[in-house]
Amino acid sequence: DADVTQTPRNRITKTGKRIMLECSQTKGHDRMYWYRQDPGLGLRLIYYSFDVKDINKGEISDGYSVSRQAQAKFSLSLESAIPNQTALYFCATKDLITGELFFGEGSRLTVL
Amino acid sequence: AQSVTQPDIHITVSEGASLELRCNYSYGATPYLFWYVQSPGQGLQLLLKYFSGDTLVQGIKGFEAEFKRSQSSFNLRKPSVHWSDAAEYFCAVGVRAGNMLTFGGGTRLMVKP
């Protein structure tokens, strides 16, 4: 099984709908991240969490919210999806000793 | 704040040819530097990283990268490319191990038979 698991892997929805992307990890890492990938823009940080009580906005948090339900779970929500939120979303955890990020396989979201 | 530039959006090489992917960063002190690879439909996988010490670092899949402080660069190289290397490659920079990484825009590598 993958160390970082994202669900759903693919989702098509309509403008105005609420969407939740879920992430779970078995790495035992405290730090978790949500990134968005758009062609030519690389990965941009949406939200990050240092532990269950510490959640912080990244560079593009507008229109998104998150919930850290447990050390292993970190969910990303779009309260009212819009077409420019169509993108590939990645969850990641971080090893604080090596600095390495471990990524899920991504959730492709299409907002019509 | 740190920033990363990958000047080449797309690169096409022939199988067996050598490869160099460019990465330039902006940061005042010695950064933590990473190269990640994203195969189609997959998440990102770490190829190699540089924290300190020897400026030539070896990674997985036969890749290496060289940190050049004077040029603020961390270019990725491979002597002989295989068709399975076709993927998107991301350079990333961090201030220290616990800090957020800033990613470049990525370079998409295509390999011709």
Tab-separated table of C-alpha atoms in Angstrom:
chain	number	residue	atom	x	y	z
A	1	ASP	CA	0.000	0.000	0.000
A	2	ALA	CA	1.068	3.543	-0.689
A	3	ASP	CA	2.475	5.582	2.206
A	4	VAL	CA	0.375	8.605	1.209
A	5	THR	CA	-3.080	7.867	-0.174
A	6	GLN	CA	-5.396	10.351	-1.816
A	7	THR	CA	-9.079	9.938	-2.610
A	8	PRO	CA	-10.687	10.414	-5.036
A	9	ARG	CA	-8.071	10.089	-7.786
A	10	ASN	CA	-10.335	11.748	-10.310
A	11	ARG	CA	-13.417	13.906	-9.883
A	12	ILE	CA	-15.586	15.921	-12.219
A	13	THR	CA	-17.954	18.385	-10.635
A	14	LYS	CA	-19.966	21.473	-11.434
A	15	THR	CA	-19.468	25.088	-10.474
A	16	GLY	CA	-20.799	25.824	-7.002
A	17	LYS	CA	-20.559	22.303	-5.667
A	18	ARG	CA	-18.717	21.440	-2.468
A	19	ILE	CA	-15.809	19.072	-2.917
A	20	MET	CA	-13.593	17.301	-0.394
A	21	LEU	CA	-10.273	15.677	-1.224
A	22	GLU	CA	-8.952	13.318	1.394
A	23	CYS	CA	-5.423	12.331	2.297
A	24	SER	CA	-4.170	9.687	4.683
A	25	GLN	CA	-0.607	8.667	5.500
A	26	THR	CA	1.197	5.824	7.187
A	27	LYS	CA	4.574	7.581	7.396
A	28	GLY	CA	3.992	8.800	10.926
A	29	HIS	CA	4.977	12.332	9.933
A	30	ASP	CA	3.545	15.310	11.766
A	31	ARG	CA	3.786	17.698	8.835
A	32	MET	CA	1.330	17.455	5.976
A	33	TYR	CA	0.790	19.642	2.927
A	34	TRP	CA	-1.654	20.276	0.109
A	35	TYR	CA	-0.258	21.455	-3.213
A	36	ARG	CA	-1.868	22.365	-6.482
A	37	GLN	CA	-0.165	21.641	-9.812
A	38	ASP	CA	-0.909	23.606	-12.958
A	39	PRO	CA	1.018	23.283	-16.231
A	40	GLY	CA	4.065	25.547	-16.269
A	41	LEU	CA	3.509	26.736	-12.704
A	42	GLY	CA	4.975	23.793	-10.831
A	43	LEU	CA	3.510	23.045	-7.433
A	44	ARG	CA	2.017	25.788	-5.343
A	45	LEU	CA	1.284	25.408	-1.652
A	46	ILE	CA	-2.361	25.712	-0.594
A	47	TYR	CA	-2.280	24.794	3.106
A	48	TYR	CA	0.055	23.038	5.474
A	49	SER	CA	-0.203	21.547	8.944
A	50	PHE	CA	2.596	21.024	11.453
A	51	ASP	CA	0.362	18.922	13.694
A	52	VAL	CA	-3.335	18.437	14.419
A	53	LYS	CA	-3.579	21.791	16.199
A	54	ASP	CA	-1.428	23.819	13.822
A	55	ILE	CA	-2.790	24.690	10.371
A	56	ASN	CA	-1.398	27.412	8.176
A	57	LYS	CA	-2.260	29.070	4.894
A	58	GLY	CA	0.043	28.687	1.937
A	59	GLU	CA	0.482	31.006	-1.005
A	60	ILE	CA	-2.860	30.213	-2.697
A	61	SER	CA	-5.331	29.419	0.109
A	62	ASP	CA	-8.262	31.553	-1.104
A	63	GLY	CA	-11.259	29.376	-1.968
A	64	TYR	CA	-9.929	26.401	-0.017
A	65	SER	CA	-10.172	25.107	3.545
A	66	VAL	CA	-8.594	22.179	5.327
A	67	SER	CA	-9.169	19.889	8.263
A	68	ARG	CA	-6.563	17.847	10.135
A	69	GLN	CA	-8.669	15.133	11.683
A	70	ALA	CA	-5.747	13.149	13.073
A	71	GLN	CA	-2.007	12.896	12.596
A	72	ALA	CA	-2.655	10.595	9.665
A	73	LYS	CA	-5.470	12.504	7.947
A	74	PHE	CA	-5.559	15.871	6.216
A	75	SER	CA	-8.521	16.896	4.044
A	76	LEU	CA	-8.845	19.704	1.536
A	77	SER	CA	-12.247	21.258	0.827
A	78	LEU	CA	-13.536	23.514	-1.888
A	79	GLU	CA	-16.690	25.053	-0.438
A	80	SER	CA	-17.985	26.316	-3.765
A	81	ALA	CA	-15.919	25.040	-6.667
A	82	ILE	CA	-15.140	27.267	-9.641
A	83	PRO	CA	-13.629	26.353	-13.033
A	84	ASN	CA	-10.202	27.879	-12.314
A	85	GLN	CA	-9.822	25.371	-9.495
A	86	THR	CA	-9.511	22.682	-12.147
A	87	ALA	CA	-6.073	21.228	-11.419
A	88	LEU	CA	-4.087	18.295	-10.104
A	89	TYR	CA	-3.926	18.302	-6.317
A	90	PHE	CA	-1.205	16.627	-4.285
A	91	CYS	CA	-0.991	15.777	-0.634
A	92	ALA	CA	2.462	15.338	0.891
A	93	THR	CA	4.123	14.583	4.206
A	94	LYS	CA	7.569	15.660	5.296
A	95	ASP	CA	10.439	13.873	6.973
A	96	LEU	CA	11.853	16.568	9.254
A	97	ILE	CA	15.268	14.963	9.431
A	98	THR	CA	15.922	14.685	5.706
A	99	GLY	CA	13.588	17.431	4.513
A	100	GLU	CA	12.150	15.047	1.934
A	101	LEU	CA	8.522	15.347	0.918
A	102	PHE	CA	6.542	12.178	0.248
A	103	PHE	CA	3.698	12.648	-2.208
A	104	GLY	CA	0.418	10.934	-2.872
A	105	GLU	CA	-0.468	10.020	-6.431
A	106	GLY	CA	-2.625	13.089	-6.903
A	107	SER	CA	-6.297	13.941	-7.262
A	108	ARG	CA	-7.351	15.338	-10.615
A	109	LEU	CA	-10.262	17.721	-10.206
A	110	THR	CA	-12.276	19.136	-13.085
A	111	VAL	CA	-14.811	21.873	-12.391
A	112	LEU	CA	-17.265	22.466	-15.234
B	1	ALA	CA	12.040	34.487	-0.003
B	2	GLN	CA	13.580	31.791	-2.111
B	3	SER	CA	12.636	31.171	-5.742
B	4	VAL	CA	13.416	28.546	-8.353
B	5	THR	CA	13.622	28.826	-12.122
B	6	GLN	CA	13.688	25.974	-14.575
B	7	PRO	CA	14.361	27.717	-17.889
B	8	ASP	CA	13.407	24.809	-20.131
B	9	ILE	CA	9.721	23.909	-20.222
B	10	HIS	CA	10.190	21.035	-22.679
B	11	ILE	CA	13.249	19.066	-23.693
B	12	THR	CA	13.464	16.248	-26.230
B	13	VAL	CA	16.486	13.944	-26.379
B	14	SER	CA	17.234	10.741	-28.203
B	15	GLU	CA	17.477	7.522	-26.255
B	16	GLY	CA	21.086	6.948	-25.271
B	17	ALA	CA	21.987	10.623	-25.447
B	18	SER	CA	23.147	12.618	-22.451
B	19	LEU	CA	20.803	14.900	-20.546
B	20	GLU	CA	21.144	18.090	-18.563
B	21	LEU	CA	18.161	19.841	-16.973
B	22	ARG	CA	18.782	23.312	-15.665
B	23	CYS	CA	17.759	24.746	-12.319
B	24	ASN	CA	18.592	28.164	-10.934
B	25	TYR	CA	17.622	29.339	-7.487
B	26	SER	CA	17.544	32.569	-5.605
B	27	TYR	CA	18.408	32.497	-1.939
B	28	GLY	CA	20.987	34.329	0.144
B	29	ALA	CA	22.496	31.413	2.056
B	30	THR	CA	23.190	27.801	1.197
B	31	PRO	CA	19.865	26.223	0.405
B	32	TYR	CA	18.558	22.704	0.622
B	33	LEU	CA	18.096	21.570	-2.997
B	34	PHE	CA	16.010	18.750	-4.407
B	35	TRP	CA	15.118	17.165	-7.714
B	36	TYR	CA	11.834	15.294	-8.024
B	37	VAL	CA	10.470	13.290	-10.947
B	38	GLN	CA	6.814	12.874	-11.842
B	39	SER	CA	5.945	10.007	-14.155
B	40	PRO	CA	2.593	10.150	-15.954
B	41	GLY	CA	-0.277	9.541	-13.556
B	42	GLN	CA	2.037	9.348	-10.579
B	43	GLY	CA	3.021	11.495	-7.655
B	44	LEU	CA	6.436	13.048	-7.286
B	45	GLN	CA	9.402	10.886	-6.357
B	46	LEU	CA	12.660	12.192	-4.939
B	47	LEU	CA	15.640	11.712	-7.275
B	48	LEU	CA	18.311	13.334	-5.155
B	49	LYS	CA	19.011	16.109	-2.676
B	50	TYR	CA	21.817	18.394	-1.582
B	51	PHE	CA	22.194	19.734	1.943
B	52	SER	CA	25.935	20.244	2.362
B	53	GLY	CA	29.295	18.661	1.644
B	54	ASP	CA	30.254	17.234	-1.725
B	55	THR	CA	28.700	19.421	-4.398
B	56	LEU	CA	28.178	16.489	-6.771
B	57	VAL	CA	25.363	14.310	-5.537
B	58	GLN	CA	24.257	10.969	-6.849
B	59	GLY	CA	20.644	9.933	-6.992
B	60	ILE	CA	18.457	7.089	-8.061
B	61	LYS	CA	18.029	5.856	-11.631
B	62	GLY	CA	21.533	6.966	-12.621
B	63	PHE	CA	20.922	10.689	-12.126
B	64	GLU	CA	23.350	13.144	-10.602
B	65	ALA	CA	23.297	16.853	-9.889
B	66	GLU	CA	25.963	19.427	-9.175
B	67	PHE	CA	25.557	22.368	-6.825
B	68	LYS	CA	27.382	25.442	-8.100
B	69	ARG	CA	27.174	28.248	-5.608
B	70	SER	CA	28.787	30.807	-7.904
B	71	GLN	CA	26.098	30.212	-10.519
B	72	SER	CA	23.207	29.589	-8.086
B	73	SER	CA	22.525	26.423	-10.020
B	74	PHE	CA	21.705	22.805	-9.322
B	75	ASN	CA	21.559	21.133	-12.724
B	76	LEU	CA	20.454	17.540	-13.134
B	77	ARG	CA	22.408	15.222	-15.429
B	78	LYS	CA	22.311	11.726	-16.796
B	79	PRO	CA	24.946	10.278	-19.141
B	80	SER	CA	22.572	8.067	-21.148
B	81	VAL	CA	18.827	8.560	-21.210
B	82	HIS	CA	16.415	5.632	-21.313
B	83	TRP	CA	12.891	5.772	-22.746
B	84	SER	CA	11.542	5.232	-19.215
B	85	ASP	CA	13.047	8.570	-18.166
B	86	ALA	CA	10.308	10.416	-20.040
B	87	ALA	CA	8.580	12.370	-17.284
B	88	GLU	CA	8.322	15.806	-15.735
B	89	TYR	CA	11.164	16.953	-13.522
B	90	PHE	CA	10.913	19.486	-10.737
B	91	CYS	CA	13.663	21.318	-8.927
B	92	ALA	CA	12.865	22.572	-5.429
B	93	VAL	CA	14.627	24.702	-2.827
B	94	GLY	CA	14.191	24.972	0.914
B	95	VAL	CA	15.810	27.057	3.618
B	96	ARG	CA	16.383	24.122	5.928
B	97	ALA	CA	14.987	20.649	6.412
B	98	GLY	CA	11.880	21.716	8.274
B	99	ASN	CA	10.867	24.548	6.026
B	100	MET	CA	8.534	24.625	3.042
B	101	LEU	CA	9.915	23.834	-0.364
B	102	THR	CA	9.538	26.185	-3.291
B	103	PHE	CA	9.193	24.377	-6.601
B	104	GLY	CA	10.225	25.401	-10.070
B	105	GLY	CA	7.767	25.256	-12.941
B	106	GLY	CA	9.000	21.880	-14.125
B	107	THR	CA	10.700	20.547	-17.262
B	108	ARG	CA	8.925	17.952	-19.351
B	109	LEU	CA	11.359	15.451	-20.861
B	110	MET	CA	10.490	13.507	-23.985
B	111	VAL	CA	12.706	10.694	-25.238
B	112	LYS	CA	12.908	9.824	-28.941
B	113	PRO	CA	13.569	6.206	-29.945
